[in-house]
Amino acid sequence: MTVAPQIFREYDIRGLVGSELDVDTARDVGRAFAVYLDDINVHGPIAVGRDNRPSGDALRDALVAALIESGVDVIDVGVVPTPTLYWALEKLGVGGGVQITASHNPAPYNGFKVCVGTNALYGEDIQKLLVLVEMGKRVAANKPGSVRQEAILDRYLDDIVQRIGPLARPLSIALDCANGVGSLVGPRLMERLGVKVTQCLLCTSDGRFPKRQPDPSQAKNLEDLQQAVRATSAQVGIALDGDADRIGVVDEHGEIVWGDRVLAIYARDVLARNPGAPVIFDVKCSEALPQAITAAGGKPFMWRTGHSLIEAKMHEIHAPLAGELSGHMYIADGYYGYDDALYAAARLLSIMASSSKTITELLAGVPVYPSTPEIRIDCPDDKKFAIVSNAVTHWQANHTVVDVDGARVVFDGGWGLIRASNTQPALVLRFEAHTQDELSAIENEMEGWLRQQGVAI
Ligand SMILES: [Zn+2]
């Protein structure tokens, strides 16, 4: 297969298996990554993990063969959550790693998250890999690399359990693993923490995702968990996405707690020990979050959506905590700072246990403003960035516009966001205001302008 350039995205490589990506792509990515590592003089083994999608085994075989042929040693850590691969980067003394995953995308997709050292590649560096693929560059190795298997799931689990320690009181939760690779760890983690799982939904690993898409950022995918919390009187519901780097939370009443509010809970906890520290969140988050961060003595810092971008900014400004509306939570206070829904789940339970508070009580004083969910509108990849850039110009004339990632337009009574998706040919919209009337007004103005640009809403 010739390479499909659109799969080389802002912060990972991802596409539809068969038509956009196949074993040839995996081989090409392996060869290009070997050249990339050689160019920057990074040696030492590369950890390779994969989620539980059926296409993962063949992609692993092709990727590993290409790395070995290029003289790179490989440590195959097997079928693991994406955060477990990140853990391997911290613990195994490797030069980098690749996780074969398409995160929360449906089963026919797959892709590669590529890391050098402990950092995920993004932006220009991913485009460099594309250029190397297109040039067909290869390392002329004197001798082939070696490959060995290393099982790390138990050690990863031990590390989290040790860091969290025994919970201050017993808790009960409903858990939804969405048949994702988190199934291999989630139930065991709860058992080790002494947490009673009242109902375990889709807790067998099945990368065909027969029941539903493993994406807890969509309300419809949390309905079963909401019901389970209510039916079993669980104190909280926790959902994992397909590769367990995103968390979904349902409170004790069965109501969804979106990522920005989950982050507010961590912020209050982390800032109590790190007064004055910055907390990073993405442009889709509620205005209630920066208000809560400020009130807790922290510095709110709004940044771009996407795990690689958020992590890079965390390192740059030494933020102990970051998070995204979509449920990526990055905790560097007492942990490694990468997005890990299993650690995030354990940490949330630890906060609940030691404070003796419910989720609702932990969010006391954080208002829920009227808002829309994240709205995705189809828009071709070659048009979406121009529309966003025009939006910035249009509203800048009379409004404050935060343009770190799309146009987040500040109105008197709220805000509205138009940004280009990095993972789909789509625009992403979100609106929030202090009243329902102001919300409708902001939504009408911004959607009306998009219609004038020829966007079908
Ligand atoms: Zn994910």
Coordinates of C-alpha atoms and ligand atoms in Angstrom, one line a residue:
M1 CA 0.0 0.0 0.0
T2 CA 1.2 3.5 -0.7
V3 CA 1.3 5.8 2.3
A4 CA -1.9 7.8 3.1
P5 CA -0.5 11.1 4.3
Q6 CA -3.7 12.1 6.2
I7 CA -3.1 9.4 8.8
F8 CA 0.0 11.3 10.0
R9 CA -2.0 13.6 12.3
E10 CA -1.1 16.2 14.9
Y11 CA -0.3 13.9 17.7
D12 CA -0.4 10.3 16.4
I13 CA -0.7 8.2 13.3
R14 CA -4.2 6.8 13.0
G15 CA -6.4 5.4 10.2
L16 CA -8.9 2.8 8.9
V17 CA -7.2 -0.6 8.6
G18 CA -7.3 -1.9 5.1
S19 CA -8.0 1.3 3.2
E20 CA -5.6 3.8 5.0
L21 CA -3.3 1.6 7.0
D22 CA -2.0 -1.9 6.8
V23 CA 1.1 -4.1 7.6
D24 CA 3.0 -2.2 4.9
T25 CA 2.3 1.0 6.7
A26 CA 3.5 -0.6 10.0
R27 CA 6.7 -1.7 8.3
D28 CA 7.2 1.8 6.8
V29 CA 6.6 3.5 10.1
G30 CA 9.1 1.1 11.7
R31 CA 11.8 1.8 9.1
A32 CA 11.2 5.6 9.3
F33 CA 11.3 5.6 13.1
A34 CA 14.6 3.7 13.0
V35 CA 16.0 6.4 10.7
Y36 CA 14.6 9.1 13.0
L37 CA 16.2 7.6 16.0
D38 CA 19.5 7.2 14.2
D39 CA 19.5 10.8 13.1
I40 CA 19.0 12.1 16.6
N41 CA 21.5 9.6 18.0
V42 CA 19.0 7.8 20.2
H43 CA 20.0 4.2 20.8
G44 CA 18.9 1.5 23.2
P45 CA 15.8 -0.6 22.9
I46 CA 12.3 0.4 21.8
A47 CA 9.3 -0.8 23.8
V48 CA 6.4 -1.9 21.6
G49 CA 2.9 -2.4 23.0
R50 CA -0.5 -2.8 21.5
D51 CA -4.1 -2.6 22.5
N52 CA -6.5 -5.5 22.0
R53 CA -7.8 -4.7 18.5
P54 CA -7.8 -7.7 16.2
S55 CA -5.4 -5.9 13.7
G56 CA -2.8 -5.3 16.4
D57 CA -1.0 -8.6 16.1
A58 CA -0.2 -8.3 12.4
L59 CA 0.8 -4.6 12.8
R60 CA 3.1 -5.5 15.7
D61 CA 4.8 -8.2 13.6
A62 CA 5.4 -5.9 10.7
L63 CA 6.6 -3.0 12.9
V64 CA 8.9 -5.1 15.0
A65 CA 10.4 -6.8 11.9
A66 CA 11.1 -3.4 10.4
L67 CA 12.8 -2.2 13.6
I68 CA 14.9 -5.3 13.9
E69 CA 15.9 -5.2 10.3
S70 CA 17.1 -1.7 11.0
G71 CA 19.3 -2.8 13.8
V72 CA 17.0 -1.6 16.6
D73 CA 16.5 -3.8 19.7
V74 CA 12.8 -4.3 20.7
I75 CA 11.2 -5.1 24.0
D76 CA 7.7 -6.4 23.2
V77 CA 5.5 -5.6 26.2
G78 CA 2.5 -7.3 24.7
V79 CA -1.2 -6.4 24.9
V80 CA -1.3 -3.5 27.4
P81 CA -3.1 -0.2 28.0
T82 CA -1.4 2.8 26.4
P83 CA -0.5 4.2 29.9
T84 CA 1.3 0.9 30.6
L85 CA 3.5 1.5 27.5
Y86 CA 4.2 5.0 28.9
W87 CA 5.1 3.3 32.2
A88 CA 7.6 1.1 30.4
L89 CA 9.3 4.2 29.0
E90 CA 9.9 5.3 32.6
K91 CA 10.9 2.0 33.9
L92 CA 12.6 -0.2 31.3
G93 CA 15.6 2.1 30.3
V94 CA 14.5 2.3 26.7
G95 CA 15.2 4.8 24.0
G96 CA 11.5 5.2 23.2
G97 CA 8.4 3.3 22.4
V98 CA 5.5 2.7 20.1
Q99 CA 1.9 1.9 21.2
I100 CA -0.2 0.3 18.5
T101 CA -3.7 1.7 19.2
A102 CA -6.6 3.8 17.8
S103 CA -7.6 4.8 21.3
H104 CA -11.4 5.2 21.5
N105 CA -12.0 4.8 17.7
P106 CA -14.2 1.9 16.5
A107 CA -12.6 -1.5 16.0
P108 CA -11.8 -1.1 12.2
Y109 CA -9.3 1.7 13.1
N110 CA -5.7 1.3 14.4
G111 CA -2.6 3.5 14.6
F112 CA 0.7 4.3 16.3
K113 CA 1.6 6.5 19.2
V114 CA 5.3 7.1 18.8
C115 CA 7.5 8.2 21.7
V116 CA 11.2 9.2 22.1
G117 CA 12.5 9.0 25.6
T118 CA 9.4 9.5 27.6
N119 CA 7.9 12.1 25.3
A120 CA 5.2 11.4 22.6
L121 CA 6.1 12.8 19.2
Y122 CA 3.7 15.4 17.8
G123 CA 3.3 18.1 15.1
E124 CA 6.4 18.5 12.9
D125 CA 8.1 15.4 14.3
I126 CA 5.3 13.2 13.1
Q127 CA 5.5 15.0 9.7
K128 CA 9.2 14.1 9.7
L129 CA 8.3 10.5 10.0
L130 CA 5.9 10.9 7.0
V131 CA 8.7 12.5 4.9
L132 CA 11.0 9.6 5.8
V133 CA 8.3 7.1 4.8
E134 CA 7.8 8.9 1.5
M135 CA 11.5 9.0 0.8
G136 CA 11.8 5.3 1.6
K137 CA 14.7 5.9 3.8
R138 CA 16.2 3.0 5.7
V139 CA 19.0 2.4 8.2
A140 CA 21.8 0.2 6.8
A141 CA 22.3 -1.9 9.9
N142 CA 25.5 -3.9 10.4
K143 CA 23.5 -6.5 12.3
P144 CA 19.9 -7.0 13.0
G145 CA 18.4 -6.0 16.3
S146 CA 17.1 -8.4 18.9
V147 CA 13.5 -8.9 20.2
R148 CA 12.4 -10.1 23.6
Q149 CA 9.1 -10.3 25.4
E150 CA 8.7 -8.7 28.7
A151 CA 5.5 -8.9 30.8
I152 CA 5.0 -5.7 32.7
L153 CA 1.3 -5.5 33.6
D154 CA 1.8 -6.9 37.1
R155 CA 4.7 -4.5 37.9
Y156 CA 2.7 -1.6 36.5
L157 CA -0.2 -2.6 38.7
D158 CA 2.0 -3.0 41.8
D159 CA 3.4 0.5 41.2
I160 CA 0.0 2.1 41.2
V161 CA -1.2 0.2 44.2
Q162 CA 2.0 1.1 46.2
R163 CA 1.7 4.8 45.3
I164 CA -2.0 5.0 46.3
G165 CA -1.6 2.8 49.4
P166 CA -4.5 1.3 51.3
L167 CA -7.7 3.4 51.0
A168 CA -8.8 5.2 54.2
R169 CA -12.3 3.7 53.9
P170 CA -14.0 1.0 51.8
L171 CA -15.7 2.2 48.7
S172 CA -18.0 0.7 46.1
I173 CA -18.0 1.5 42.4
A174 CA -19.5 0.5 39.1
L175 CA -16.8 -0.1 36.5
D176 CA -17.1 0.0 32.7
C177 CA -14.1 -1.2 30.7
A178 CA -16.0 -1.0 27.3
N179 CA -14.3 -4.3 26.4
G180 CA -11.1 -2.3 26.0
V181 CA -7.6 -3.3 27.0
G182 CA -8.2 -1.7 30.4
S183 CA -10.2 -4.9 31.1
L184 CA -6.9 -6.6 31.7
V185 CA -6.1 -4.3 34.7
G186 CA -9.2 -2.4 35.9
P187 CA -10.9 -5.1 37.8
R188 CA -7.6 -6.3 39.3
L189 CA -6.7 -2.8 40.3
M190 CA -10.0 -2.4 42.2
E191 CA -9.5 -5.7 43.9
R192 CA -6.0 -4.8 45.0
L193 CA -7.3 -1.4 46.4
G194 CA -10.0 -3.2 48.3
V195 CA -12.7 -1.4 46.3
K196 CA -16.0 -3.3 45.9
V197 CA -17.1 -3.4 42.3
T198 CA -20.9 -3.5 42.4
Q199 CA -21.2 -4.1 38.7
C200 CA -18.5 -4.7 36.1
L201 CA -19.7 -3.7 32.6
L202 CA -17.9 -5.1 29.5
C203 CA -15.0 -6.1 31.7
T204 CA -13.7 -8.8 29.3
S205 CA -11.1 -7.8 26.8
D206 CA -12.5 -7.9 23.2
G207 CA -11.0 -5.4 20.7
R208 CA -13.9 -5.9 18.3
F209 CA -15.9 -3.8 20.8
P210 CA -19.1 -5.8 20.0
K211 CA -21.4 -3.8 22.3
R212 CA -20.4 -0.2 21.6
Q213 CA -17.6 2.2 20.8
P214 CA -15.1 2.5 23.7
D215 CA -15.5 6.3 24.0
P216 CA -16.7 7.6 27.4
S217 CA -16.7 11.2 26.1
Q218 CA -20.0 10.5 24.4
A219 CA -23.0 10.6 26.8
K220 CA -24.7 7.6 25.1
N221 CA -21.8 5.4 25.9
L222 CA -22.2 6.2 29.6
E223 CA -25.9 5.3 29.9
D224 CA -25.3 1.7 31.1
L225 CA -22.8 2.9 33.7
Q226 CA -25.3 5.6 34.9
Q227 CA -27.9 2.9 35.3
A228 CA -25.5 0.5 37.1
V229 CA -24.6 3.2 39.6
R230 CA -28.2 3.9 40.4
A231 CA -29.2 0.2 40.4
T232 CA -26.4 -0.9 42.8
S233 CA -26.2 2.3 44.9
A234 CA -22.5 2.6 44.0
Q235 CA -20.6 5.6 45.3
V236 CA -19.1 6.4 41.9
G237 CA -19.1 5.0 38.3
I238 CA -15.8 4.9 36.4
A239 CA -15.4 4.2 32.7
L240 CA -12.3 3.6 30.6
D241 CA -11.8 4.3 26.9
G242 CA -10.5 1.7 24.5
D243 CA -6.8 2.0 25.5
A244 CA -7.4 3.2 29.1
D245 CA -5.8 6.7 28.8
R246 CA -9.2 8.4 29.2
I247 CA -11.5 8.2 32.2
G248 CA -15.3 8.8 32.4
V249 CA -16.9 9.5 35.7
V250 CA -20.5 9.2 36.9
D251 CA -21.4 10.6 40.4
E252 CA -23.3 8.9 43.2
H253 CA -26.6 10.1 41.7
G254 CA -25.8 8.5 38.3
E255 CA -25.1 11.9 36.7
I256 CA -22.2 12.3 34.3
V257 CA -19.2 14.3 35.6
W258 CA -17.4 15.6 32.5
G259 CA -13.6 15.8 32.3
D260 CA -13.4 19.5 33.3
R261 CA -15.2 18.8 36.5
V262 CA -13.2 15.7 37.2
L263 CA -10.1 17.9 36.8
A264 CA -11.5 20.4 39.3
I265 CA -11.5 17.6 41.9
Y266 CA -7.9 16.7 41.3
A267 CA -6.9 20.4 41.2
R268 CA -8.3 21.0 44.7
D269 CA -6.3 18.0 46.0
V270 CA -3.1 18.7 44.1
L271 CA -3.1 22.5 44.8
A272 CA -3.5 21.9 48.6
R273 CA 0.1 20.5 48.4
N274 CA 1.4 22.7 45.6
P275 CA 0.1 26.2 46.2
G276 CA 0.5 28.6 43.3
A277 CA 1.2 25.8 40.8
P278 CA -0.2 26.0 37.2
V279 CA -2.9 23.6 36.2
I280 CA -3.3 23.1 32.4
F281 CA -6.7 22.4 30.7
D282 CA -7.8 22.3 27.1
V283 CA -9.8 25.0 25.3
K284 CA -13.1 23.0 25.5
C285 CA -13.3 23.2 29.3
S286 CA -15.9 25.1 31.3
E287 CA -15.1 28.6 32.6
A288 CA -16.0 27.0 36.0
L289 CA -12.7 25.2 35.9
P290 CA -10.3 28.1 35.8
Q291 CA -12.5 29.8 38.5
A292 CA -12.1 26.7 40.7
I293 CA -8.3 26.5 40.1
T294 CA -7.9 30.2 41.0
A295 CA -10.1 29.8 44.1
A296 CA -7.9 26.8 45.2
G297 CA -4.8 28.9 44.9
G298 CA -3.6 27.7 41.5
K299 CA -2.8 29.3 38.2
P300 CA -5.2 28.2 35.4
F301 CA -3.5 27.7 32.0
M302 CA -5.6 27.1 28.9
W303 CA -3.9 25.1 26.2
R304 CA -4.4 23.0 23.1
T305 CA -6.3 19.8 23.0
G306 CA -4.2 16.6 22.5
H307 CA -2.1 14.5 24.8
S308 CA 1.3 15.2 23.3
L309 CA 0.7 19.0 23.3
I310 CA -0.5 19.0 26.9
E311 CA 2.4 16.9 28.1
A312 CA 4.9 19.1 26.4
K313 CA 3.4 22.2 28.0
M314 CA 3.4 20.5 31.4
H315 CA 7.1 19.9 31.2
E316 CA 7.7 23.4 30.0
I317 CA 5.9 25.2 32.8
H318 CA 6.3 22.5 35.5
A319 CA 2.6 21.9 36.0
P320 CA 1.9 19.1 38.5
L321 CA -1.6 18.5 36.9
A322 CA -3.4 18.8 33.6
G323 CA -6.5 17.5 32.0
E324 CA -8.9 17.6 29.1
L325 CA -12.7 17.7 28.7
S326 CA -12.4 14.4 26.9
G327 CA -11.2 12.6 30.1
H328 CA -7.4 12.6 29.6
M329 CA -6.0 13.3 33.1
Y330 CA -2.3 14.0 33.6
I331 CA -1.1 13.8 37.2
A332 CA 2.6 14.6 37.9
D333 CA 2.0 15.1 41.6
G334 CA 3.0 11.6 43.0
Y335 CA 3.0 10.1 39.5
Y336 CA 4.6 10.3 36.1
G337 CA 2.4 13.0 34.5
Y338 CA 1.2 11.0 31.5
D339 CA -2.5 10.4 30.9
D340 CA -3.4 7.2 32.7
A341 CA -7.1 6.5 33.4
L342 CA -6.2 3.6 35.7
Y343 CA -4.0 5.7 38.0
A344 CA -6.6 8.6 37.7
A345 CA -9.3 6.2 38.8
A346 CA -7.2 5.0 41.8
R347 CA -6.4 8.6 42.7
L348 CA -10.0 9.7 42.5
L349 CA -11.0 6.8 44.9
S350 CA -8.1 7.8 47.2
I351 CA -9.4 11.4 47.3
M352 CA -12.9 10.2 48.0
A353 CA -11.7 7.8 50.7
S354 CA -9.4 10.1 52.6
S355 CA -11.8 13.1 52.5
S356 CA -14.9 11.1 53.3
K357 CA -16.7 13.1 50.7
T358 CA -19.0 12.1 47.8
I359 CA -18.2 13.3 44.3
T360 CA -21.0 15.9 44.7
E361 CA -19.4 17.2 47.9
L362 CA -15.9 17.3 46.3
L363 CA -17.4 19.6 43.7
A364 CA -19.2 21.9 46.1
G365 CA -19.0 25.5 44.9
V366 CA -18.0 24.6 41.3
P367 CA -21.0 25.9 39.3
V368 CA -22.6 24.0 36.4
Y369 CA -23.1 26.6 33.7
P370 CA -25.6 25.9 30.9
S371 CA -23.5 24.4 28.1
T372 CA -23.6 22.2 25.0
P373 CA -21.7 19.0 24.8
E374 CA -18.8 18.8 22.3
I375 CA -20.5 19.2 18.9
R376 CA -18.7 17.6 15.9
I377 CA -19.6 18.8 12.4
D378 CA -18.2 17.2 9.2
C379 CA -15.8 19.5 7.4
P380 CA -13.1 18.4 5.0
D381 CA -9.5 18.4 6.2
D382 CA -8.4 20.8 3.5
K383 CA -11.1 23.4 4.6
K384 CA -11.3 23.2 8.4
F385 CA -8.1 25.1 9.2
A386 CA -9.0 28.1 6.9
I387 CA -12.5 28.3 8.5
V388 CA -11.0 28.4 12.0
S389 CA -8.5 31.1 10.9
N390 CA -11.3 33.2 9.4
A391 CA -13.3 32.7 12.6
V392 CA -10.4 34.2 14.7
T393 CA -10.2 37.2 12.4
H394 CA -14.0 37.7 12.3
W395 CA -14.5 37.8 16.1
Q396 CA -11.3 39.5 17.0
A397 CA -12.7 42.7 15.7
N398 CA -15.1 43.1 18.6
H399 CA -14.3 40.3 21.1
T400 CA -11.4 38.7 23.1
V401 CA -10.5 35.5 21.2
V402 CA -8.2 32.9 22.7
D403 CA -6.6 31.4 19.7
V404 CA -4.2 28.8 21.1
D405 CA -6.3 26.1 19.5
G406 CA -9.1 27.3 17.3
A407 CA -11.2 30.3 18.2
R408 CA -12.5 30.5 21.8
V409 CA -14.6 33.7 21.6
V410 CA -15.4 35.4 24.9
F411 CA -18.8 37.0 25.0
D412 CA -20.3 39.1 27.9
G413 CA -22.4 36.1 29.2
G414 CA -20.2 33.2 28.1
W415 CA -18.0 31.8 25.4
G416 CA -18.1 29.8 22.2
L417 CA -15.4 27.6 20.5
I418 CA -14.8 26.6 16.9
R419 CA -11.7 24.4 16.4
A420 CA -10.4 22.0 13.9
S421 CA -10.4 18.3 15.0
N422 CA -7.0 16.7 14.9
T423 CA -8.3 13.2 14.6
Q424 CA -11.2 13.6 12.1
P425 CA -12.3 15.7 9.1
A426 CA -14.5 17.8 11.4
L427 CA -14.9 21.0 13.2
V428 CA -15.5 20.8 17.0
L429 CA -17.8 23.3 18.6
R430 CA -18.7 24.0 22.2
F431 CA -20.7 26.7 23.9
E432 CA -21.3 27.8 27.5
A433 CA -23.0 30.7 29.1
H434 CA -24.4 31.9 32.5
T435 CA -28.0 31.6 31.3
Q436 CA -29.8 29.5 28.8
D437 CA -30.8 32.6 26.8
E438 CA -27.2 33.8 26.6
L439 CA -26.2 30.2 25.5
S440 CA -28.7 30.2 22.7
A441 CA -27.6 33.7 21.5
I442 CA -23.9 32.7 21.4
E443 CA -24.7 29.4 19.7
N444 CA -26.9 31.1 17.1
E445 CA -24.3 33.8 16.3
M446 CA -21.4 31.4 15.8
E447 CA -23.4 28.6 14.0
G448 CA -25.0 31.3 11.8
W449 CA -21.6 32.5 10.8
L450 CA -20.4 29.0 10.0
R451 CA -23.5 28.5 7.8
Q452 CA -22.5 31.6 5.9
Q453 CA -19.1 30.0 5.3
G454 CA -20.8 27.0 3.7
V455 CA -20.6 24.6 6.6
A456 CA -23.6 22.3 6.8
I457 CA -24.9 22.3 10.4
Ligands
ZN1 ZN -7.5 6.6 24.5

